[in-house]
Short mmCIF file of C-alpha atoms and ligand atoms in Angstrom, two decimals:
data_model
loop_
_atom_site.label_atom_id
_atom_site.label_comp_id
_atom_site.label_asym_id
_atom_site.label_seq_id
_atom_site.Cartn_x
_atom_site.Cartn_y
_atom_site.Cartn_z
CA UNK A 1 96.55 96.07 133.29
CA UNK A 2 97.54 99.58 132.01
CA UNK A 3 99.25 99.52 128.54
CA UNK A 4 100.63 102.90 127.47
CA UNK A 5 103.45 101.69 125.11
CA UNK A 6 102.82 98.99 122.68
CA UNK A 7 104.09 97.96 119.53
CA UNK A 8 101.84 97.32 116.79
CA UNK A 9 102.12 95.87 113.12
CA UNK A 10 100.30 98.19 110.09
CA UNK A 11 100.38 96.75 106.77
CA UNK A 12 98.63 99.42 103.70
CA UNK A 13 96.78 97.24 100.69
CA UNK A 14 98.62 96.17 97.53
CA UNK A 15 97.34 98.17 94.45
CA UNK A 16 95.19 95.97 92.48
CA UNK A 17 96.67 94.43 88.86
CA UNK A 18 95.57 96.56 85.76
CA UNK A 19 93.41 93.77 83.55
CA UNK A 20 93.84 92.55 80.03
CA UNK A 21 90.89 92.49 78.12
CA UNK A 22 89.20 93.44 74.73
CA UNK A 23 86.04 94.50 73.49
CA UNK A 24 84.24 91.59 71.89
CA UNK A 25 80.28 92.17 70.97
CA UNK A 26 78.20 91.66 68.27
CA UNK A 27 79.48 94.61 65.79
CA UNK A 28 83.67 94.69 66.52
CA UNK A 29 84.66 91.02 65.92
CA UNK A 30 88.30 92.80 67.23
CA UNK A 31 87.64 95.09 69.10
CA UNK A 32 90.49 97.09 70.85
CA UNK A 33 91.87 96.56 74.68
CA UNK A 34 89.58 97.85 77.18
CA UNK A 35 91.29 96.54 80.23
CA UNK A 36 91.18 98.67 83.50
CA UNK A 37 93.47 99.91 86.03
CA UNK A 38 93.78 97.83 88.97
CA UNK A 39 92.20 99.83 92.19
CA UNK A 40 94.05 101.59 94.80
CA UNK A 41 95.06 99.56 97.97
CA UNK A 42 93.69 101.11 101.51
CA UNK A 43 95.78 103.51 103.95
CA UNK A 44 96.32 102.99 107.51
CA UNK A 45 95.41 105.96 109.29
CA UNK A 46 95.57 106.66 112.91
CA UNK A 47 92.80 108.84 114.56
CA UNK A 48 92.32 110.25 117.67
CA UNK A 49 89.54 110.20 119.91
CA UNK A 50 88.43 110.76 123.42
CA UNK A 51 86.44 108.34 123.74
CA UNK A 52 89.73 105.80 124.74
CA UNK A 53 92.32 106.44 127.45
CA UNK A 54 93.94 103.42 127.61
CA UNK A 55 95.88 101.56 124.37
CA UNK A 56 94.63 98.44 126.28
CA UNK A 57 92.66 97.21 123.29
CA UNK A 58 96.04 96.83 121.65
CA UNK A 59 97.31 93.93 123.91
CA UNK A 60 94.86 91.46 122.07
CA UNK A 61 95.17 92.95 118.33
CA UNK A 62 98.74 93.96 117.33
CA UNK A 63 98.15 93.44 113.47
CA UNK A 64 96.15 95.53 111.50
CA UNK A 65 96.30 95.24 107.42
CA UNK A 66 94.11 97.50 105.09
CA UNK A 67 92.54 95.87 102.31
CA UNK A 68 93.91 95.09 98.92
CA UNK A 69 92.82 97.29 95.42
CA UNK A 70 90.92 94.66 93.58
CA UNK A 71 92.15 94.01 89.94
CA UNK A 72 90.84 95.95 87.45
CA UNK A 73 88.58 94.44 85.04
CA UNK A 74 87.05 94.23 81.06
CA UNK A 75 84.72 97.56 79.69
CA UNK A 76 88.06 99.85 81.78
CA UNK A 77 86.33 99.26 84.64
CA UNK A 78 88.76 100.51 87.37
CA UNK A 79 89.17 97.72 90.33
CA UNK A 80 87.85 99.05 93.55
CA UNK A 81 89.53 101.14 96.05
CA UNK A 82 90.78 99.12 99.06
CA UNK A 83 88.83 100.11 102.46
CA UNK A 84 91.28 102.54 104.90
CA UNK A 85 92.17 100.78 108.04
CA UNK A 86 91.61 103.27 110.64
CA UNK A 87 92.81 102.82 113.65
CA UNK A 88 91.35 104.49 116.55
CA UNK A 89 93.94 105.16 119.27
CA UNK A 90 93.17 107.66 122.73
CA UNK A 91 94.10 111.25 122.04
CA UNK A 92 97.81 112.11 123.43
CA UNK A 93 99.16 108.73 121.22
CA UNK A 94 102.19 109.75 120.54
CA UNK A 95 103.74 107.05 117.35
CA UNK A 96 107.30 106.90 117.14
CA UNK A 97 109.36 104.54 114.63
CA UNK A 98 111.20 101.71 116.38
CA UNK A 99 113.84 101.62 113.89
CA UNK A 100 114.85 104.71 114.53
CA UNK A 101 112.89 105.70 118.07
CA UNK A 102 112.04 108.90 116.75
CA UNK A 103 108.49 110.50 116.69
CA UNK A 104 106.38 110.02 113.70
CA UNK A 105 103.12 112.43 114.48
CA UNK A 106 101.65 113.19 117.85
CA UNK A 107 97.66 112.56 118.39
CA UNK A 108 97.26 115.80 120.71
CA UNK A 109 93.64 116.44 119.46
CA UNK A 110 90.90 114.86 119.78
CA UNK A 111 89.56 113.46 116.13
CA UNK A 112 93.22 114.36 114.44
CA UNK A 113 94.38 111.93 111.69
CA UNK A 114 97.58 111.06 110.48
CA UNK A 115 97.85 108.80 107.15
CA UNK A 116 100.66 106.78 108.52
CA UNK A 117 100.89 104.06 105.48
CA UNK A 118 99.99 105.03 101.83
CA UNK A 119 98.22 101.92 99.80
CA UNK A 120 99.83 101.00 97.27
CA UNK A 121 99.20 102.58 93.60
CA UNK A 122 96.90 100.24 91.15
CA UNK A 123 98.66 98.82 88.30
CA UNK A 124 97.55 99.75 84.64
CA UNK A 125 95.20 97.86 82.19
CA UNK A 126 96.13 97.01 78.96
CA UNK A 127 93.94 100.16 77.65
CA UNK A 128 96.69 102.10 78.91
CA UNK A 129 99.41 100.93 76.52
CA UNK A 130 97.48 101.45 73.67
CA UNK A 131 98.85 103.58 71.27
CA UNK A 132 99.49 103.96 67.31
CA UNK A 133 102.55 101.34 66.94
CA UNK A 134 100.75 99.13 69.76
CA UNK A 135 96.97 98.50 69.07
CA UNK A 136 96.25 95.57 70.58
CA UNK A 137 98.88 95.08 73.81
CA UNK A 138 98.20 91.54 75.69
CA UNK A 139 99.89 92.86 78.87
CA UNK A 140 99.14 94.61 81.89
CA UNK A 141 100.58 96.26 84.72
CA UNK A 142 101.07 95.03 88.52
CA UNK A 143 99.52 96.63 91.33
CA UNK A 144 102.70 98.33 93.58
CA UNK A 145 102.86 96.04 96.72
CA UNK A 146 103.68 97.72 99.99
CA UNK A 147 105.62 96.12 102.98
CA UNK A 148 104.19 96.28 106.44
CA UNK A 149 105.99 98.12 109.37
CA UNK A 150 106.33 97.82 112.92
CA UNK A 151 104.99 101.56 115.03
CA UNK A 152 104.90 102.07 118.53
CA UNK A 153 102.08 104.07 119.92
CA UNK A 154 102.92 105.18 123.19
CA UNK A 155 100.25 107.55 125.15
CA UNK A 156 101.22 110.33 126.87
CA UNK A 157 97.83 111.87 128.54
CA UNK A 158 96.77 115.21 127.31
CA UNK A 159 95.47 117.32 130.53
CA UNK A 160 96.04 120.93 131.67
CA UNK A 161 96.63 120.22 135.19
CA UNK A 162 98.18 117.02 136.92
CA UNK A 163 97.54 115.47 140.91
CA UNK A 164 100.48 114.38 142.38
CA UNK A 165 101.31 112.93 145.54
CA UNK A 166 102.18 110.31 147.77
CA UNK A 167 99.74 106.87 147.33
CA UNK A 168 96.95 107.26 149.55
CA UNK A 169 96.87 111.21 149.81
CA UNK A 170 93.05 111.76 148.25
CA UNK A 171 94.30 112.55 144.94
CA UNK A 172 91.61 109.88 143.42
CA UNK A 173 88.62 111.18 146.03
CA UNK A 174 89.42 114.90 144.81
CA UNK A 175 89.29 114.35 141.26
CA UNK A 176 85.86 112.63 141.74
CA UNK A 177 84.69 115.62 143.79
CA UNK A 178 86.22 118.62 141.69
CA UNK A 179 85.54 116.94 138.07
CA UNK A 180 82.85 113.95 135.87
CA UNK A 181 85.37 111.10 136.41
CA UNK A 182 84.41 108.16 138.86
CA UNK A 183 88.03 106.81 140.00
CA UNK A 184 88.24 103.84 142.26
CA UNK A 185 88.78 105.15 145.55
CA UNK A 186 90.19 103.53 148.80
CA UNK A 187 91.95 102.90 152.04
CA UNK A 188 95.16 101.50 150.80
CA UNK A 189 98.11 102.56 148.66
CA UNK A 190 98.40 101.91 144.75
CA UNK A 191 94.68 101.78 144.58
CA UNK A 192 94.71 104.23 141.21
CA UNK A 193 97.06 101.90 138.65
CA UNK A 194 96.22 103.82 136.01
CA UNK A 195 95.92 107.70 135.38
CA UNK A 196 92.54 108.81 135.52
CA UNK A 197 91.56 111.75 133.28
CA UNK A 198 88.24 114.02 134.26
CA UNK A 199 86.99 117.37 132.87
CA UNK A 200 86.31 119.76 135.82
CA UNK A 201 84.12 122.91 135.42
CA UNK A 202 84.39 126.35 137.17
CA UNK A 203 82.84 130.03 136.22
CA UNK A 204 81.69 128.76 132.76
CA UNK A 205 85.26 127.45 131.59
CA UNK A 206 86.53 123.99 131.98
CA UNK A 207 89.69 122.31 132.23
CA UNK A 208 91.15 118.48 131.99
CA UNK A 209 92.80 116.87 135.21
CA UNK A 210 94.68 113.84 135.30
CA UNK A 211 95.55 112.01 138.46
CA UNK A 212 98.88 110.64 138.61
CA UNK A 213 99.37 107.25 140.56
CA UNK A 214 101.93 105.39 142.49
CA UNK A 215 104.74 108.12 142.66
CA UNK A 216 107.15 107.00 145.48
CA UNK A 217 110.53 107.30 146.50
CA UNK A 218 112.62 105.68 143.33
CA UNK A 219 109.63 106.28 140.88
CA UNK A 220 111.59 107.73 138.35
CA UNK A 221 114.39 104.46 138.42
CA UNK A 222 111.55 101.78 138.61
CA UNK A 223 110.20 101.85 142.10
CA UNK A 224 106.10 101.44 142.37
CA UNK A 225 104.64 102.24 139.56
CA UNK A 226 105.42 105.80 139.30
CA UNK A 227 108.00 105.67 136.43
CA UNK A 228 105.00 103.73 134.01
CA UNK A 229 103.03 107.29 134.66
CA UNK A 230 105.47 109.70 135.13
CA UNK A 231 105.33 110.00 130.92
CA UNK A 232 101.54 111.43 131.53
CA UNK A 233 102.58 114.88 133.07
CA UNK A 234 104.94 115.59 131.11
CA UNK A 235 102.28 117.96 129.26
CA UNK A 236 100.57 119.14 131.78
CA UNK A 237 101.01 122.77 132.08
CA UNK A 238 100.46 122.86 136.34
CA UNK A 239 100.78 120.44 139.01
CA UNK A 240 98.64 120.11 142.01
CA UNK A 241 100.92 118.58 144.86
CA UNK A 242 98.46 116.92 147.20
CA UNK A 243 100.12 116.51 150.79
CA UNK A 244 98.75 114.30 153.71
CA UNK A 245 98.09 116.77 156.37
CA UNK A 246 97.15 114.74 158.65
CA UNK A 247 100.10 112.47 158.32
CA UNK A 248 98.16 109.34 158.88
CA UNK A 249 99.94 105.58 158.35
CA UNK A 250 103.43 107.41 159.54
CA UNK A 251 103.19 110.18 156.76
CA UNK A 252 105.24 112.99 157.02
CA UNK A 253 104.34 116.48 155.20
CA UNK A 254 107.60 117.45 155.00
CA UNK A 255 109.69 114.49 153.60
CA UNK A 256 106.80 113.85 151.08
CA UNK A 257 107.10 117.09 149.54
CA UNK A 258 110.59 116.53 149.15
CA UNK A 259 110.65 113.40 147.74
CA UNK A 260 107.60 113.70 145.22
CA UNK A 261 109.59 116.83 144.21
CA UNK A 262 112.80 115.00 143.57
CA UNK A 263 110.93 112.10 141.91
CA UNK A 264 109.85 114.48 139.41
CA UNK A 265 112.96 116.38 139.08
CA UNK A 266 114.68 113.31 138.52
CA UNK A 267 112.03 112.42 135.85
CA UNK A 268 112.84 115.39 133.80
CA UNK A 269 114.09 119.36 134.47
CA UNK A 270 111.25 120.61 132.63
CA UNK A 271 108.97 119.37 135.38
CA UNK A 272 110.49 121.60 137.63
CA UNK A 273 109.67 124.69 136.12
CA UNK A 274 106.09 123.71 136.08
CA UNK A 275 104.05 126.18 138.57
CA UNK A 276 102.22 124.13 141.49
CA UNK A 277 100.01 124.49 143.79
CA UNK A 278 100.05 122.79 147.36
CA UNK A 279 96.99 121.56 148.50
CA UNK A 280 96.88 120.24 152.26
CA UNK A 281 94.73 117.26 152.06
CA UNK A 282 92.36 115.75 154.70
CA UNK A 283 92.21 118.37 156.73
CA UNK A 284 89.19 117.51 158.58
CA UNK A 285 91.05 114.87 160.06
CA UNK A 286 93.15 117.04 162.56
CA UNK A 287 92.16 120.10 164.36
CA UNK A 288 92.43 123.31 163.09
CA UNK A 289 95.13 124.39 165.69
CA UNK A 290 97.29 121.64 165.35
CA UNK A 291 96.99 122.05 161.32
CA UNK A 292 98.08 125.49 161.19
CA UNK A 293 101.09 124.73 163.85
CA UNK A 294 102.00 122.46 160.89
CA UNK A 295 101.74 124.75 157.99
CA UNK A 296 103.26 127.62 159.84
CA UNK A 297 106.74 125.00 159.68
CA UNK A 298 106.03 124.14 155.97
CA UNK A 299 105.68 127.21 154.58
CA UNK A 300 108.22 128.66 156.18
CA UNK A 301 111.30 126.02 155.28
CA UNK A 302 109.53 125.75 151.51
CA UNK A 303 109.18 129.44 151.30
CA UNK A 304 105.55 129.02 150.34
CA UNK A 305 103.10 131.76 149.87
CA UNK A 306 100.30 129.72 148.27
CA UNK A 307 98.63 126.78 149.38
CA UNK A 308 95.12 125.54 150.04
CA UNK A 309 93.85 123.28 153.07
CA UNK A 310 91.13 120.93 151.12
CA UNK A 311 88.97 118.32 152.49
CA UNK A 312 87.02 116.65 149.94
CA UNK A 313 84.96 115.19 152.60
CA UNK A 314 83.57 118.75 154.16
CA UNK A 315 84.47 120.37 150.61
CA UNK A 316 86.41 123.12 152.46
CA UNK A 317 88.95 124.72 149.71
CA UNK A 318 87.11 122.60 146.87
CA UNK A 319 85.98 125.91 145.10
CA UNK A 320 88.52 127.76 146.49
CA UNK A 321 91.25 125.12 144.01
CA UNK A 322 89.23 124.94 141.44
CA UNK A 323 89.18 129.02 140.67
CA UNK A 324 92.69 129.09 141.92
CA UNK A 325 93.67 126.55 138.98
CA UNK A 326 91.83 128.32 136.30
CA UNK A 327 93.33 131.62 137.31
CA UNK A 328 96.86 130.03 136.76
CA UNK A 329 95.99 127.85 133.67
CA UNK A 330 94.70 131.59 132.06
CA UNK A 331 98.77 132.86 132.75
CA UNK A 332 100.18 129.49 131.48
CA UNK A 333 100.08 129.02 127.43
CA UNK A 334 99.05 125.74 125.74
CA UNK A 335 101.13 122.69 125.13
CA UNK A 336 102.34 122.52 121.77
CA UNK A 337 102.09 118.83 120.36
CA UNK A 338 105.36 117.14 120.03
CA UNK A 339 107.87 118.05 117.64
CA UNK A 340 107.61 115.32 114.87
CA UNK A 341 111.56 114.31 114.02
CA UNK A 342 110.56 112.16 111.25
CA UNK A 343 108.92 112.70 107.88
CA UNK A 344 109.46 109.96 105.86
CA UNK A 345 108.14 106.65 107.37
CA UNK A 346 105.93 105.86 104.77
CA UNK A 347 108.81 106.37 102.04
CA UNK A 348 109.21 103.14 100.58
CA UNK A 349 111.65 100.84 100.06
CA UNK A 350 112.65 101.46 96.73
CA UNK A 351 116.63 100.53 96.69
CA UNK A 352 116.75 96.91 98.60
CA UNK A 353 117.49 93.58 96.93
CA UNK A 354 117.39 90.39 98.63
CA UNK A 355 117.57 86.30 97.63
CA UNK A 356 116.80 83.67 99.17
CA UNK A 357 117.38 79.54 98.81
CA UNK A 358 113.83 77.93 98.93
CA UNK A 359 113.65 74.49 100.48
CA UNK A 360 113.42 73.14 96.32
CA UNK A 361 116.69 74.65 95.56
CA UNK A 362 115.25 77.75 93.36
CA UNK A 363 116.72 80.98 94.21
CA UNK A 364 114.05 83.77 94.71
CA UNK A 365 114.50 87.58 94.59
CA UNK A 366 112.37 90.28 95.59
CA UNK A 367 112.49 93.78 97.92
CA UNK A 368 111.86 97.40 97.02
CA UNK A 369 113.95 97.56 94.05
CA UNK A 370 112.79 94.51 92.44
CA UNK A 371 108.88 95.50 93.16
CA UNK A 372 109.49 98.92 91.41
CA UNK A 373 111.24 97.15 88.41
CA UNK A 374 109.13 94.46 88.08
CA UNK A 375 105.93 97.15 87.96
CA UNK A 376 108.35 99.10 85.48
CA UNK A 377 108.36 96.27 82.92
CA UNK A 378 105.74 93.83 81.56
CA UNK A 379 107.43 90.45 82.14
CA UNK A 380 105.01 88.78 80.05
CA UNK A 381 105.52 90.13 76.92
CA UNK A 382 108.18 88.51 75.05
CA UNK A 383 110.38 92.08 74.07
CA UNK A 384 109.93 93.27 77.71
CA UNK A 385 111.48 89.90 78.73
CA UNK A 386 114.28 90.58 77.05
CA UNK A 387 114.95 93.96 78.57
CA UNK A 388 114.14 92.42 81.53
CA UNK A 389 117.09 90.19 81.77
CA UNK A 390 119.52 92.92 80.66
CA UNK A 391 118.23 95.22 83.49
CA UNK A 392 118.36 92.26 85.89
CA UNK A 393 122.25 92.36 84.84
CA UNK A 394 123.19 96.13 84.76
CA UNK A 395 121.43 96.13 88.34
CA UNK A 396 123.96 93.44 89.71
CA UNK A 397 121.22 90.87 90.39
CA UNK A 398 122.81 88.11 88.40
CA UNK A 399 126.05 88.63 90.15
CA UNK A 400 124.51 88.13 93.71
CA UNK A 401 122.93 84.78 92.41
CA UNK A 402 126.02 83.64 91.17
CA UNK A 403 127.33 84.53 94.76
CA UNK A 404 124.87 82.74 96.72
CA UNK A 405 125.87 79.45 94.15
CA UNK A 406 123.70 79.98 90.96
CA UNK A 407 124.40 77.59 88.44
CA UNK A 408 123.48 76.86 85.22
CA UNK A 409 120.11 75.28 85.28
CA UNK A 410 119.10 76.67 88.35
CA UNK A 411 115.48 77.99 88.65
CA UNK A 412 115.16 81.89 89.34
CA UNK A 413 111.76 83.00 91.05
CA UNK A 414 111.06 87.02 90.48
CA UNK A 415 107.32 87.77 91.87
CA UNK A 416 104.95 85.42 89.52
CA UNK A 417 107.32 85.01 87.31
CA UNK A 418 109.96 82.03 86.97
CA UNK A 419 112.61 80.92 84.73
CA UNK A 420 115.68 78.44 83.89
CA UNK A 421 118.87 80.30 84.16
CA UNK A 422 121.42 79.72 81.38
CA UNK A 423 124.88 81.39 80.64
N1 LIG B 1 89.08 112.04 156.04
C1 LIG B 1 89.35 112.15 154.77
N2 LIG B 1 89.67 111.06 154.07
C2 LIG B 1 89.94 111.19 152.76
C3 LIG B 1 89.91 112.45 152.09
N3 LIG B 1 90.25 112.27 150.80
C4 LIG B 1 90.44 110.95 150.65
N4 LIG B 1 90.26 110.30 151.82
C5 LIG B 1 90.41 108.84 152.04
O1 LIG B 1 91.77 108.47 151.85
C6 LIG B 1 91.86 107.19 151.24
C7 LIG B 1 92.69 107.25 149.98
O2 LIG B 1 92.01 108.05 149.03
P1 LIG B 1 92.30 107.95 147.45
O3 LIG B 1 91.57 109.05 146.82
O4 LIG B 1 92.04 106.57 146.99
O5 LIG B 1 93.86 108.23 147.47
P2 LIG B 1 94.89 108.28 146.24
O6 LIG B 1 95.83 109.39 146.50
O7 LIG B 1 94.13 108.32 144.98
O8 LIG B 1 95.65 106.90 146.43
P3 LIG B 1 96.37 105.98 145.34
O9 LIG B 1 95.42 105.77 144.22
O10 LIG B 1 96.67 104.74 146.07
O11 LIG B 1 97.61 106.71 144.91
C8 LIG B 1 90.41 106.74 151.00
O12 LIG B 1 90.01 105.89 152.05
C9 LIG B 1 89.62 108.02 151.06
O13 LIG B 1 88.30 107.83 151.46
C10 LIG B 1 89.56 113.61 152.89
O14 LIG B 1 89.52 114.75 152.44
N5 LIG B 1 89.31 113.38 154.20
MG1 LIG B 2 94.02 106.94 143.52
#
């Protein structure tokens, strides 16, 4: 199965907790707080490679997490970064937001990276609160926890020049003869379920092809299996329209053109504004007299001036494409990546508040807000505590708990901290 749109889970690490320690040897019976910062938790970063083409590898792993900052520790040692989870996805992953379904970054080149998820920050030690009222502070800092988000990477092949055509035309056999790719080739339609990609080399240049599959009548409303692929030349900056001359299996030239043409037209405008170049395909299957009788009719309903008649049996036209696509690719300028419409995805949540009842009757709160306060304040010192409770106040937290039935004597769970609520 081809997968070009999936939707994955990426979770960054959690900061590691700063550590509360002090120096105890031989010579400082009380010695001051040397407790470290907690370590940095790991990114998720995408990268790009050519060495994929498929996101199949995502059907089986949707989940990917990047490891937790570890805690810092006594002597300020700093807790260790948490290892990057990077992700390796096939260059043209395109990874939009499905909260909001717009694009996020576009994976055009090959080895491009895009930090998707910041790790969260390490908290401090109890060195850092040191100072000249505070000598010895028996309180640290939380790491900042991150929430994991839902992408969708959806791959939308990267090649300079696209094969369309009818199932069964040679579009396969011709991209194994004109480039290094090795499709699956045969007598029947829909053998190609996938676009194949393949690097084809002329005069000293090179350019990528990709060979389109399944377009048929109705591709672009569901029909065959056209509409899946019809996302993959939508960058391709020429199209090579490959048409049955020989009309075998009840084929005919002139319908096929029209309908591949109004498949793709249908697909999107911008398709039609794409240059292409007809290729005649099979030719060695019908005599030369009866082919040109045939052309001579095309051409002159289609108004075409340019078109090649290719066998990639006998090779006749093979070099004749191949310089005639890397003279039009030379006019044509590059595809600029998508446009990314949003900046922000790894902002984090920093303003939600939510409870809920847990099955022991305690009431629990957490979300952005809470995280951020919670780091803001250290819960287990006794004069933080009481700020702690006045904040919880001003911010309206007591309110909702009274809402969702808080009464006196009711247990309140806030991250590892718990408590007895009382008027
Ligand atoms: N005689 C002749 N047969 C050809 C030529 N090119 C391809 N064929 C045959 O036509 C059949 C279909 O070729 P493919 O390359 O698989 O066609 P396709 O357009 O990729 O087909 P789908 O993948 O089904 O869309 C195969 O049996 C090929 O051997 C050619 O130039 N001459
Ligand atoms: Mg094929």
């Amino acid at each position: 199965m081809f997968l070009d749109r999936v939707k994955i889970f990426v979770k960054a690490g959690n900061g590691g907790k700063g550590a509360v320690s002090f120096l105890r040897n031989a010579q400082t019976a009380n010695g001051g707080p040397d407790g470290g910062d907690g370590g940095r938790g790991g990114s998720i970063i995408f990268k790009a490679t050519d060495e994929m083409n498929t996101l199949y590898s995502f059907r089986f792993k949707k989940k990917f997490v990047a490891e937790n900052g570890a805690d810092g520790a006594k002597k300020n040692q700093t807790g260790k970064s948490g290892k990057d989870e990077i992700i390796l996805v096939p260059t043209g992953t395109v990874l939009i937001n499905p909260k909001t379904d717009k694009i996020i970054a576009d994976l055009s080149e090959n080895g491009a990276e895009f930090v998707a998820l910041r790790g969260g920050g390490g908290g401090h030690g109890n060195n850092y609160y040191k100072s000249s009222i505070k000598q010895a502070p028996a309180y640290s800092q939380l790491g900042e926890v991150v929430q994991g988000k839902e992408v969708i990477l959806e791959l939308k092949t990267i090649a300079d020049v696209g094969l369309v055509g009818f199932p069964n035309v040679g579009k396969s056999t011709l991209l194994s003869v004109i480039s290094n790719a090795n499709p699956k080739i045969a007598n029947y339609p829909f053998t190609t379920i996938y676009p194949n990609l393949g690097v084809c080399e002329v005069l000293g240049e090179s350019f990528v092809v990709a060979d389109i599959p399944g377009l048929i009548e109705g591709a672009s409303e569901g029909l065959g299996l056209g509409h899946y692929f019809l996302k993959h030349i939508e960058r391709v900056r020429l199209i090579v329209h490959l048409i049955d001359i020989s009309e075998s299996e009840g084929r005919n030239i002139e319908s096929d053109y029209e309908i591949i043409n109004k498949e793709l037209e249908k697909y999107s405008k911008k398709l039609t504004t794409l240059k292409q170049i007809i290729v005649f395909s099979k030719c060695d299957l019908i005599s030369e007299e009866e082919r040109n009788k045939k052309i001579e009719k095309f051409v002159k309903k289609f108004k075409i001036k340019d078109y090649i008649c290719l066998s990639s049996f006998t090779f006749q036209g093979v070099e004749e494409l191949k310089k005639k696509i890397l003279e039009n690719l030379k006019k044509i300028p590059k595809t600029a990546p998508l446009q990314v419409e949003e900046f922000d995805f790894d902002k984090k949540d920093v303003s939600s508040i939510e409870i809920k009842r847990n099955d022991d009757g305690s009431f629990e709160v957490y979300g952005g807000r809470i995280e951020s306060f919670v780091r803001g304040v250290v819960i287990s010192d006794p004069k933080s505590f009481a700020y702690f409770q006045t904040r919880l106040k001003e911010m309206g937290v007591i309110d909702m708990l009274k809402e969702r039935g808080m009464k006196n004597g009711d247990t309140v769970i806030i991250k590892d901290l718990s408590f007895i609520y009382e008027e």
